[in-house]
CSV table of N, CA and C in Angstrom, one decimal:
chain,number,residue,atom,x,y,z
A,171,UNK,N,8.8,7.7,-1.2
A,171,UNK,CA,8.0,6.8,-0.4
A,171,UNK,C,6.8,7.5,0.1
A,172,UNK,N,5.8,6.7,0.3
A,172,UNK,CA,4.3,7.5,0.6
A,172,UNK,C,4.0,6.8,2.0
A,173,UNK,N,3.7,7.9,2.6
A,173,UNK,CA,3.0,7.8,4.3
A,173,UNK,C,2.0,7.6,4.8
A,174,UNK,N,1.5,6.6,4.9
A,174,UNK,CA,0.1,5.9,5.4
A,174,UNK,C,-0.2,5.4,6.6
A,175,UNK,N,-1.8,6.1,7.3
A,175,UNK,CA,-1.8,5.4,8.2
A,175,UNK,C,-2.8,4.3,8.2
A,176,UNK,N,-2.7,3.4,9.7
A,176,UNK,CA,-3.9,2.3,9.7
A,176,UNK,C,-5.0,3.4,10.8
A,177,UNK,N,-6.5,3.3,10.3
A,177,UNK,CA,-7.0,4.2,11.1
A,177,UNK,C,-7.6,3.0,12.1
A,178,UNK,N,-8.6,3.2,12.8
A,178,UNK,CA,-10.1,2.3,13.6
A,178,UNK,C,-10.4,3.2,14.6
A,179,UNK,N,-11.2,2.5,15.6
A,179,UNK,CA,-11.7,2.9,16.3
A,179,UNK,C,-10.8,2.9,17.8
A,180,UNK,N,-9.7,2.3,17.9
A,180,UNK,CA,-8.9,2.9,18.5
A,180,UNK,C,-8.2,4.0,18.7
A,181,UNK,N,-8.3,4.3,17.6
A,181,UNK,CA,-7.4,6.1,17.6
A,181,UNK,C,-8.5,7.0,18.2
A,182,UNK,N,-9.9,6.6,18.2
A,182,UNK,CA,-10.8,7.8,18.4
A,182,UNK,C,-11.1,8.9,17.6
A,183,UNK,N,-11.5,10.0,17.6
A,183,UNK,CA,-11.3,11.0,16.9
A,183,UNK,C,-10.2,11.4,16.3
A,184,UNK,N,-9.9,11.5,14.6
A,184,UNK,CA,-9.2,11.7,14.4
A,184,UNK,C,-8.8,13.1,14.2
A,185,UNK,N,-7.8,14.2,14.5
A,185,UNK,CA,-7.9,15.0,13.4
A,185,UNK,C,-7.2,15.5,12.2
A,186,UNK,N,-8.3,15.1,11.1
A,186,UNK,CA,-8.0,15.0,9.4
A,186,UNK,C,-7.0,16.4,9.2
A,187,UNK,N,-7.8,17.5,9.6
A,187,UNK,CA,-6.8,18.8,9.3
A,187,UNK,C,-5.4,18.6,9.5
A,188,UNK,N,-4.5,18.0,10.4
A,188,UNK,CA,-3.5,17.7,11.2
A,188,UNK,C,-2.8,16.3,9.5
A,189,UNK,N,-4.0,15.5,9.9
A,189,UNK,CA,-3.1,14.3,9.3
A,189,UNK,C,-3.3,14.6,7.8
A,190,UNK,N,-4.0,15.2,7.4
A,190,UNK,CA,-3.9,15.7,5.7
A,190,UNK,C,-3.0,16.2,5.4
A,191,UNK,N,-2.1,17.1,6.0
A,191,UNK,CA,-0.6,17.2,6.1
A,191,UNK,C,0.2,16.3,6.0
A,192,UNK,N,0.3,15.6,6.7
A,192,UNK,CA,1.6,14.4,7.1
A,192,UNK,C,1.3,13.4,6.0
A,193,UNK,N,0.0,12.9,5.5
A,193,UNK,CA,-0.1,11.5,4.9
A,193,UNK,C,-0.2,11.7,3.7
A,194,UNK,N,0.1,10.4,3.0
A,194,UNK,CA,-0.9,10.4,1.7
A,194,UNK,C,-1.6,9.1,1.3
A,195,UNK,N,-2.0,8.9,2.1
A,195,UNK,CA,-3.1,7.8,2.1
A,195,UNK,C,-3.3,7.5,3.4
A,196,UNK,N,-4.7,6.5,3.5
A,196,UNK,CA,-4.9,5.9,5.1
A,196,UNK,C,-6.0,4.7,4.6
A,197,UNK,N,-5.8,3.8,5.7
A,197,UNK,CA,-6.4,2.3,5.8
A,197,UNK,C,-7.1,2.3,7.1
A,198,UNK,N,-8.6,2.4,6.5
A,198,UNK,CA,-9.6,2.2,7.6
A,198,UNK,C,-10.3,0.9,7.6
A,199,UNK,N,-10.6,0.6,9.4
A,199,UNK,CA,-11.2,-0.4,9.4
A,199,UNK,C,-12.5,-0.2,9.1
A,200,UNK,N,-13.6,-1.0,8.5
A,200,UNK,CA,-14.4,-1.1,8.5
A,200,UNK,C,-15.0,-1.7,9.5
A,201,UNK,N,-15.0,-2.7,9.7
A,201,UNK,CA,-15.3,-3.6,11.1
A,201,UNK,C,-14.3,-4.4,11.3
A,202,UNK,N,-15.2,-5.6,11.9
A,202,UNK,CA,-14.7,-6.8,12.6
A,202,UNK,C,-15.7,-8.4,12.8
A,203,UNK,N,-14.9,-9.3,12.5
A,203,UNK,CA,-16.0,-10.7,12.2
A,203,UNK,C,-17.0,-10.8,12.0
A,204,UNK,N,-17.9,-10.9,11.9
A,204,UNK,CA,-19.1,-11.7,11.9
A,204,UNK,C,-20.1,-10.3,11.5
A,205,UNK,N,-20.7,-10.6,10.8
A,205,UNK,CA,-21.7,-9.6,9.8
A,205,UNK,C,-23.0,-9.2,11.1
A,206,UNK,N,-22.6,-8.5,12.0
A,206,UNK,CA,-23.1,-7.7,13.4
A,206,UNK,C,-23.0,-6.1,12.9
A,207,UNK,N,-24.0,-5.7,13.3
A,207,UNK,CA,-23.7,-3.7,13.1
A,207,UNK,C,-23.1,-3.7,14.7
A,208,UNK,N,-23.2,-4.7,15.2
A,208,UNK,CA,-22.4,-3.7,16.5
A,208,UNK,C,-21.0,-3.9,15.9
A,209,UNK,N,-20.6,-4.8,15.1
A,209,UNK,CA,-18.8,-5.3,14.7
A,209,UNK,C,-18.8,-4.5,13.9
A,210,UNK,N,-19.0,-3.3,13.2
A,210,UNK,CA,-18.9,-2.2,12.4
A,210,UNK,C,-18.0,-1.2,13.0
A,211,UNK,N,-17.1,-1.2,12.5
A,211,UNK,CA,-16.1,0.1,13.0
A,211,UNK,C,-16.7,1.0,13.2
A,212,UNK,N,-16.9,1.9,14.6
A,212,UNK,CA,-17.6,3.3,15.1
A,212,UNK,C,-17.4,4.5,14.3
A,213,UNK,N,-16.2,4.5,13.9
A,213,UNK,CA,-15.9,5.7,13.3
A,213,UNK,C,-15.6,5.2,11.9
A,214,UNK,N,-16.0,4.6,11.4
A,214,UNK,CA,-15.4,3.3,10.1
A,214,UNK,C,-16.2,4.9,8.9
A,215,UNK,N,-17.2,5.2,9.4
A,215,UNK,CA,-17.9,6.3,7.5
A,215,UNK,C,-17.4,7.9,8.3
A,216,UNK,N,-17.4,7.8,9.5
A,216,UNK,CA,-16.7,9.3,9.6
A,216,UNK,C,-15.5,9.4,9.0
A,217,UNK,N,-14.4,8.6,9.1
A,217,UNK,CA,-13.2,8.0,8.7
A,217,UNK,C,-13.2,8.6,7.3
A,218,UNK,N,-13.6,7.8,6.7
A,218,UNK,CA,-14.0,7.7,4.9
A,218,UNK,C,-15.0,8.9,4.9
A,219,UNK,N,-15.5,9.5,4.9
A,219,UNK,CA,-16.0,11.0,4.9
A,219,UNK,C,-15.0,12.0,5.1
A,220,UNK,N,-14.0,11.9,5.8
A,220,UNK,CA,-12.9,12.5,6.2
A,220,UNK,C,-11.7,12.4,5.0
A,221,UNK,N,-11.8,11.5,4.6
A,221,UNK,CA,-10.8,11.4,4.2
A,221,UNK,C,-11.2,11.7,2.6
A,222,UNK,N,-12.5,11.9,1.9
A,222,UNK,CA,-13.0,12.5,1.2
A,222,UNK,C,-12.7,13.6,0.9
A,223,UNK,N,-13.3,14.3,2.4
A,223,UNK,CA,-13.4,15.8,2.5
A,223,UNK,C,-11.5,16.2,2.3
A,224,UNK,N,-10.7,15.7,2.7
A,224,UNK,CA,-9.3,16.2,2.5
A,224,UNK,C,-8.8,15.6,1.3
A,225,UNK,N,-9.7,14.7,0.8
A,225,UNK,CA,-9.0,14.2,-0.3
A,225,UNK,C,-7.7,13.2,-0.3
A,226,UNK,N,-7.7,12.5,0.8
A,226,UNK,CA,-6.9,11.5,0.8
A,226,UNK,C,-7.2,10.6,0.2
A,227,UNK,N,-6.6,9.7,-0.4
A,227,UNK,CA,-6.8,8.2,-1.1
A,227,UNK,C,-7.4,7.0,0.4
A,228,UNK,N,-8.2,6.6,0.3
A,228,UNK,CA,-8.0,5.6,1.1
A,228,UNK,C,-8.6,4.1,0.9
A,229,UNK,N,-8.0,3.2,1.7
A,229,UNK,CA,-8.7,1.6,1.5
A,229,UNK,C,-9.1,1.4,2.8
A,230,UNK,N,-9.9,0.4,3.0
A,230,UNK,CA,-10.3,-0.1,4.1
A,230,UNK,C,-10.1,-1.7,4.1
A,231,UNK,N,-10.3,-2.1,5.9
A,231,UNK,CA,-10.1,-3.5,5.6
A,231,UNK,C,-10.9,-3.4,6.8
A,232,UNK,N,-11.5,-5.4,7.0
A,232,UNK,CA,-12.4,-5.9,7.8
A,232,UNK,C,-11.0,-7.1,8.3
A,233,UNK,N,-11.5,-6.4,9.6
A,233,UNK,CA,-10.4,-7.5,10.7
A,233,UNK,C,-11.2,-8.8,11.0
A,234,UNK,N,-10.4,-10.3,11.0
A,234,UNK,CA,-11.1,-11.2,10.3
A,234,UNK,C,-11.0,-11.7,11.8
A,235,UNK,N,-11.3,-12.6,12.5
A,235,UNK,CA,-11.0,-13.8,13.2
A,235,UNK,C,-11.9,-15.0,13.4
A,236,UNK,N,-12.5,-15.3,11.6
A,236,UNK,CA,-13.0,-16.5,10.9
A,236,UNK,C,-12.3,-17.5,11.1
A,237,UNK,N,-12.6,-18.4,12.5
A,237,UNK,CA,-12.3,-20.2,12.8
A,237,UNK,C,-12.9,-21.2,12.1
A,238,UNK,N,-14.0,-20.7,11.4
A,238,UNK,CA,-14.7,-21.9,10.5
A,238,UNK,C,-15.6,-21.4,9.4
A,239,UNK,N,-15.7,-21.9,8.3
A,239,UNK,CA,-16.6,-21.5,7.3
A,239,UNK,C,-17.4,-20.6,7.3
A,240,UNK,N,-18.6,-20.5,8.2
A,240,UNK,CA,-19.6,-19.9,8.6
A,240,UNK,C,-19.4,-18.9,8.9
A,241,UNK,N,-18.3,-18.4,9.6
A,241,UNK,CA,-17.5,-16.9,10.1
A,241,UNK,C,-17.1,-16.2,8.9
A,242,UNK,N,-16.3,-17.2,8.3
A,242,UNK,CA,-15.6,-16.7,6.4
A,242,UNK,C,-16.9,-16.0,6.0
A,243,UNK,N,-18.2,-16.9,6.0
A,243,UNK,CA,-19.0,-16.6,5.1
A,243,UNK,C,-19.8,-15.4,5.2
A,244,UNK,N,-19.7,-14.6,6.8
A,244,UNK,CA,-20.2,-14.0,7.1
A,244,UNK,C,-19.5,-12.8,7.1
A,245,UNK,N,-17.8,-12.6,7.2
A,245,UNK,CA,-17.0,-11.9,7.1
A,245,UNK,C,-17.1,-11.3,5.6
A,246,UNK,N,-17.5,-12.2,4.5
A,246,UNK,CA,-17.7,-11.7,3.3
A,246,UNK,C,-18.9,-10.3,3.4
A,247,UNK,N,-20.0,-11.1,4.0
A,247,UNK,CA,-21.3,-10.4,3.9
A,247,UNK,C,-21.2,-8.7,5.1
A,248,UNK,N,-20.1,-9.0,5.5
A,248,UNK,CA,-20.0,-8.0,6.0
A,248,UNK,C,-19.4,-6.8,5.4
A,249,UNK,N,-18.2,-7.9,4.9
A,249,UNK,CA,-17.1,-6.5,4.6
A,249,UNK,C,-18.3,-6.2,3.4
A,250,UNK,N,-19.0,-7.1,2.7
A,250,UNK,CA,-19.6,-6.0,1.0
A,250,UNK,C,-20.6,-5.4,1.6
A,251,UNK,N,-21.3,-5.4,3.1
A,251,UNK,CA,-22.4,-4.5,3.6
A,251,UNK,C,-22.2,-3.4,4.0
A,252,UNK,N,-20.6,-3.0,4.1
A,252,UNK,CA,-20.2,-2.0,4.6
A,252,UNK,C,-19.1,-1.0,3.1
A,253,UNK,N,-18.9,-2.1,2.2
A,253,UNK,CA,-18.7,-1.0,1.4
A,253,UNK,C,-19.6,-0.8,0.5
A,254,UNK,N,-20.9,-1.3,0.7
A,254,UNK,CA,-22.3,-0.7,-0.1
A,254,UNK,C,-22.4,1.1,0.8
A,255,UNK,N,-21.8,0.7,1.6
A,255,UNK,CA,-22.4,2.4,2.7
A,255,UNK,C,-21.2,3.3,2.2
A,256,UNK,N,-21.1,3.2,1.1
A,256,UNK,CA,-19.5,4.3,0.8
A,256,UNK,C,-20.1,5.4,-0.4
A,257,UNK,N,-19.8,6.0,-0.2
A,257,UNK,CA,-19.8,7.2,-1.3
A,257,UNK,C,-19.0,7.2,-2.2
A,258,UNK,N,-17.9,6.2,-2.3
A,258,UNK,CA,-17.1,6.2,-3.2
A,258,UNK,C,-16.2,5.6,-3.0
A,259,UNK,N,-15.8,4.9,-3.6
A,259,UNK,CA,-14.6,3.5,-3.8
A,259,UNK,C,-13.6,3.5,-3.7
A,260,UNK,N,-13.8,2.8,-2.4
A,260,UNK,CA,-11.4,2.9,-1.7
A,260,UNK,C,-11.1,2.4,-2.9
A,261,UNK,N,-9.5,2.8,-2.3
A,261,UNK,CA,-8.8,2.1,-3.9
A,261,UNK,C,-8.1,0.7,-3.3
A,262,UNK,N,-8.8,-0.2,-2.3
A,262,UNK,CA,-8.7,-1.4,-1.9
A,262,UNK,C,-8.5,-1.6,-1.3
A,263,UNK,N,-9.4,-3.1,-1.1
A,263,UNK,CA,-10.3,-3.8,0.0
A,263,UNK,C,-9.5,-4.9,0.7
A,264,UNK,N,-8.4,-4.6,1.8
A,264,UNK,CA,-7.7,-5.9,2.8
A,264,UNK,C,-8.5,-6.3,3.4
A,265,UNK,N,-8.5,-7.8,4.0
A,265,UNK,CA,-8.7,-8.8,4.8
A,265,UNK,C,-7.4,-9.3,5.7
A,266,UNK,N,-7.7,-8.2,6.8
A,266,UNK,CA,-6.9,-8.1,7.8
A,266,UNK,C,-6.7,-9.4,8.4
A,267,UNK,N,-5.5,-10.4,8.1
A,267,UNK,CA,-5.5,-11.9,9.0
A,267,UNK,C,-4.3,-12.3,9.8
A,268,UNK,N,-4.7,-11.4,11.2
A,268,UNK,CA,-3.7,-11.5,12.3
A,268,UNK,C,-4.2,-11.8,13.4
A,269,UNK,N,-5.6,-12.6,13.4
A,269,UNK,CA,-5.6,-13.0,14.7
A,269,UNK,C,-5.8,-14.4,15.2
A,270,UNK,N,-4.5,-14.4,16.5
A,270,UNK,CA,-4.1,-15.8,16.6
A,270,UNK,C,-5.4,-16.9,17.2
A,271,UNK,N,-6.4,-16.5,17.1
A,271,UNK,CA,-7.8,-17.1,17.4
A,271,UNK,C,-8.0,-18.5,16.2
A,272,UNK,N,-7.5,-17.9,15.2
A,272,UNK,CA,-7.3,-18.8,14.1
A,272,UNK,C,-6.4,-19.6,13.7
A,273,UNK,N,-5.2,-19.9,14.5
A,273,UNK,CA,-3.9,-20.2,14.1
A,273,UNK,C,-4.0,-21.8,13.5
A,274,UNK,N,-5.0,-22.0,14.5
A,274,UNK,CA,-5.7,-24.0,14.8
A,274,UNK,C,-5.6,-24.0,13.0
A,275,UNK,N,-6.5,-23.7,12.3
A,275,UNK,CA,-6.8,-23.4,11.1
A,275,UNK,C,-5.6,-24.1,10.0
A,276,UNK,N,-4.8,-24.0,10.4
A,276,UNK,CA,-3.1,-24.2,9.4
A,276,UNK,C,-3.1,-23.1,8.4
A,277,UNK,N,-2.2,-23.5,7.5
A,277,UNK,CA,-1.8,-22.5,6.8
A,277,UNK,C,-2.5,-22.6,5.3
A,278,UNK,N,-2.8,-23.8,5.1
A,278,UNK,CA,-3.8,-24.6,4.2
A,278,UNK,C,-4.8,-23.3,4.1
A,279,UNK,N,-5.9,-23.9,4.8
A,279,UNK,CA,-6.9,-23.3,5.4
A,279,UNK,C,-7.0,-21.9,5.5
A,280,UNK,N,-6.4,-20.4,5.9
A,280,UNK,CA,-6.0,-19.5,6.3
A,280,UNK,C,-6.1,-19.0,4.8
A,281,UNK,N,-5.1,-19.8,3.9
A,281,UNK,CA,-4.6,-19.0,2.6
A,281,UNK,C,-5.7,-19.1,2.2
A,282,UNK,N,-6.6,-20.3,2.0
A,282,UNK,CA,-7.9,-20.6,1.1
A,282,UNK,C,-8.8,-19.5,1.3
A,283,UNK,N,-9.0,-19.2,2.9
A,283,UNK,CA,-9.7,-17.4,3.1
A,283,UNK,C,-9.0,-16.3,2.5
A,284,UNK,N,-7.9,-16.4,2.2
A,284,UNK,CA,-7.9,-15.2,1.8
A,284,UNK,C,-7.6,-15.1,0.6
A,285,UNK,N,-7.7,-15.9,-0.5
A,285,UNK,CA,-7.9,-16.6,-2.0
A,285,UNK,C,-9.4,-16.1,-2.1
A,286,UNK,N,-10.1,-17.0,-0.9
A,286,UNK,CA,-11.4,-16.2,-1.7
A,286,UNK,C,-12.4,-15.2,-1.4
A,287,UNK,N,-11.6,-14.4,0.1
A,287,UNK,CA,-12.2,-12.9,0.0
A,287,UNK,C,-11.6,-12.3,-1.1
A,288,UNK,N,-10.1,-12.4,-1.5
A,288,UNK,CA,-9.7,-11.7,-2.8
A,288,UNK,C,-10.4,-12.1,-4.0
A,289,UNK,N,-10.6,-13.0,-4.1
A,289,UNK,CA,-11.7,-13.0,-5.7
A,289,UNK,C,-12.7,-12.9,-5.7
A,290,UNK,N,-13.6,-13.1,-4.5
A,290,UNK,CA,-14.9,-12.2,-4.4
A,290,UNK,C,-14.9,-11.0,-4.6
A,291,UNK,N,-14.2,-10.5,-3.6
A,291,UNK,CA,-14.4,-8.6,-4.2
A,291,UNK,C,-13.5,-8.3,-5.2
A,292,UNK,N,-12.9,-8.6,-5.9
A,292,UNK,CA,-12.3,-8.6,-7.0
A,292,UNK,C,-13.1,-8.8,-8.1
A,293,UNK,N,-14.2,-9.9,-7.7
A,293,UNK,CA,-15.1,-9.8,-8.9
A,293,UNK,C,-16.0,-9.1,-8.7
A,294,UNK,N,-16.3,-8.3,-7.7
A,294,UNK,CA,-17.3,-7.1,-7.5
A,294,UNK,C,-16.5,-6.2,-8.0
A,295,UNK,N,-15.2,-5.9,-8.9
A,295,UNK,CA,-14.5,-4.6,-9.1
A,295,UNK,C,-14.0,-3.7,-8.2
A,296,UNK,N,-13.1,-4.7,-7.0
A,296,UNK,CA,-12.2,-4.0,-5.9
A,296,UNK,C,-11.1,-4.4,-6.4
A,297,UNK,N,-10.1,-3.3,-5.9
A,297,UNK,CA,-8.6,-3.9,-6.0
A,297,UNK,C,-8.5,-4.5,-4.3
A,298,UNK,N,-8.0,-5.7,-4.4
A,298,UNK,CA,-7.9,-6.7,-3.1
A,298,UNK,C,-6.6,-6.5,-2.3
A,299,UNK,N,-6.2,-7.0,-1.4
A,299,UNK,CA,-4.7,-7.4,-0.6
A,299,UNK,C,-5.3,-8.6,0.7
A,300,UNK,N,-4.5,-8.9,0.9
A,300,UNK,CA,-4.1,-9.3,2.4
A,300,UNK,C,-3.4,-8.5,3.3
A,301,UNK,N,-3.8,-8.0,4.9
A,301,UNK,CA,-3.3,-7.1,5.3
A,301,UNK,C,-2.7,-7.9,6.4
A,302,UNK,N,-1.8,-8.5,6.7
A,302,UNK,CA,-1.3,-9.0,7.7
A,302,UNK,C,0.6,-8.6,8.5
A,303,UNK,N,1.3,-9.4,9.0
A,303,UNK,CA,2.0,-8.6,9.7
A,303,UNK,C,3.2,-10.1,9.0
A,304,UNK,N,4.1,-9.5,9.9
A,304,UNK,CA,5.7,-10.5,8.9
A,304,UNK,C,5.3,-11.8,9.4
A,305,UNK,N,5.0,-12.1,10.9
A,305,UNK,CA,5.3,-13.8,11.5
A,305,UNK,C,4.1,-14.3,10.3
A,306,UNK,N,2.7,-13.4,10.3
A,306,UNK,CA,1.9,-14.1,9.9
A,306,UNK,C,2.2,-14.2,7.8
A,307,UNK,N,2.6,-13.8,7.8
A,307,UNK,CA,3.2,-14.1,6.5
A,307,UNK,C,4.1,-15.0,5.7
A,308,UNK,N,4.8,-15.1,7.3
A,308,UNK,CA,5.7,-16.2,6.9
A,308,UNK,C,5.7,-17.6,7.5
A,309,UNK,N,4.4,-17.4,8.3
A,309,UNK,CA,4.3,-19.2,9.2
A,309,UNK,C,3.2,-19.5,9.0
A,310,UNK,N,2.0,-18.4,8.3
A,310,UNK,CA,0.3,-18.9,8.5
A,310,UNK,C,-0.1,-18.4,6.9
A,311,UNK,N,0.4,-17.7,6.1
A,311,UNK,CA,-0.2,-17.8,5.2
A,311,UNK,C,1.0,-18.0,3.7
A,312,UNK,N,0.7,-18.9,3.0
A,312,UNK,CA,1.0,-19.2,1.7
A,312,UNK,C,1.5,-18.3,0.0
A,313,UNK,N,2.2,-17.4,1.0
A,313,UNK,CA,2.3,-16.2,0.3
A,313,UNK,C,2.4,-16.5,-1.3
A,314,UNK,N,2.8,-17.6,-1.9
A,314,UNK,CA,2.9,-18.0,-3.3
A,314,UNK,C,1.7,-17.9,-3.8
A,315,UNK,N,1.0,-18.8,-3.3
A,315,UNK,CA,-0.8,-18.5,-3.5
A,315,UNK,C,-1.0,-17.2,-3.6
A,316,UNK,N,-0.8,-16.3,-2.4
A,316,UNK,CA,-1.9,-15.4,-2.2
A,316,UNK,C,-0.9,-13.9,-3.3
A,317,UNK,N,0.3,-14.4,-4.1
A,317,UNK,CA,0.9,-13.1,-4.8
A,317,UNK,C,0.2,-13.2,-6.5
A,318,UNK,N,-0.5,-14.4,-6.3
A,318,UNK,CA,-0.9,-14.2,-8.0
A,318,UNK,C,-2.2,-13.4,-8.3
């Protein structure tokens, strides 16, 4: 089994020397909603610089809490603004969708976001996921849709 962590800007500084040991991969955030440089994960290219430098594999994901179209649309333009600033290509791009800001949305709705963040950057030549957690897997999003 392989040991991965989720990074952001909650952890703070991390240190890589320490976790290059213990892991073999890690999932950074990039940001968060709406195509803002202040919503840009602070440590989001130190992160991914780090994990270069030790040679860890990593993906990144943009934490979503898209209520309506216009947020989706902007959450796209964010997450591909931010892996235009990469040195080199996670090995795949989640759309983090756990926040209950969205719930209103249904499960309709919800899956349709994440149908088509995954085929957008899929057609930009990412490997895609959904990064979410078990309730939201099993009450908010359409996991049959989202496994093909």
């Amino acid at each position: 089994m392989l040991k991965g962590i989720d990074v952001s800007a909650h952890q703070y500084i991390i240190n890589w020397d320490v976790a290059s040991k213990e892991i073999d991969f890690a999932i950074i955030r990039c940001g968060f909603g709406d195509d803002l440089e202040s919503q840009d994960d602070r440590y989001y290219i130190k992160n991914v610089e780090e994990c270069i430098k030790h040679n860890i594999p990593f993906g990144v994901y943009l934490y979503s809490y898209a209520n309506n179209d216009n947020r989706f649309d902007s959450e796209l333009r964010h997450t591909k603004r931010l892996l235009e600033m990469l040195p080199q290509k996670p090995f795949c791009v989640y759309y983090d969708m756990e926040d209950k800001s969205t719930v209103g949305l249904g499960k309709d709705k919800l899956t349709s976001y994440g149908l088509k963040f995954c085929q957008y950057f899929n057609e930009l030549g990412y490997n895609v996921g959904i990064y979410a957690n078990q309730n939201w897997c099993q009450n908010y999003l359409d996991l049959g849709q989202l496994k093909a």
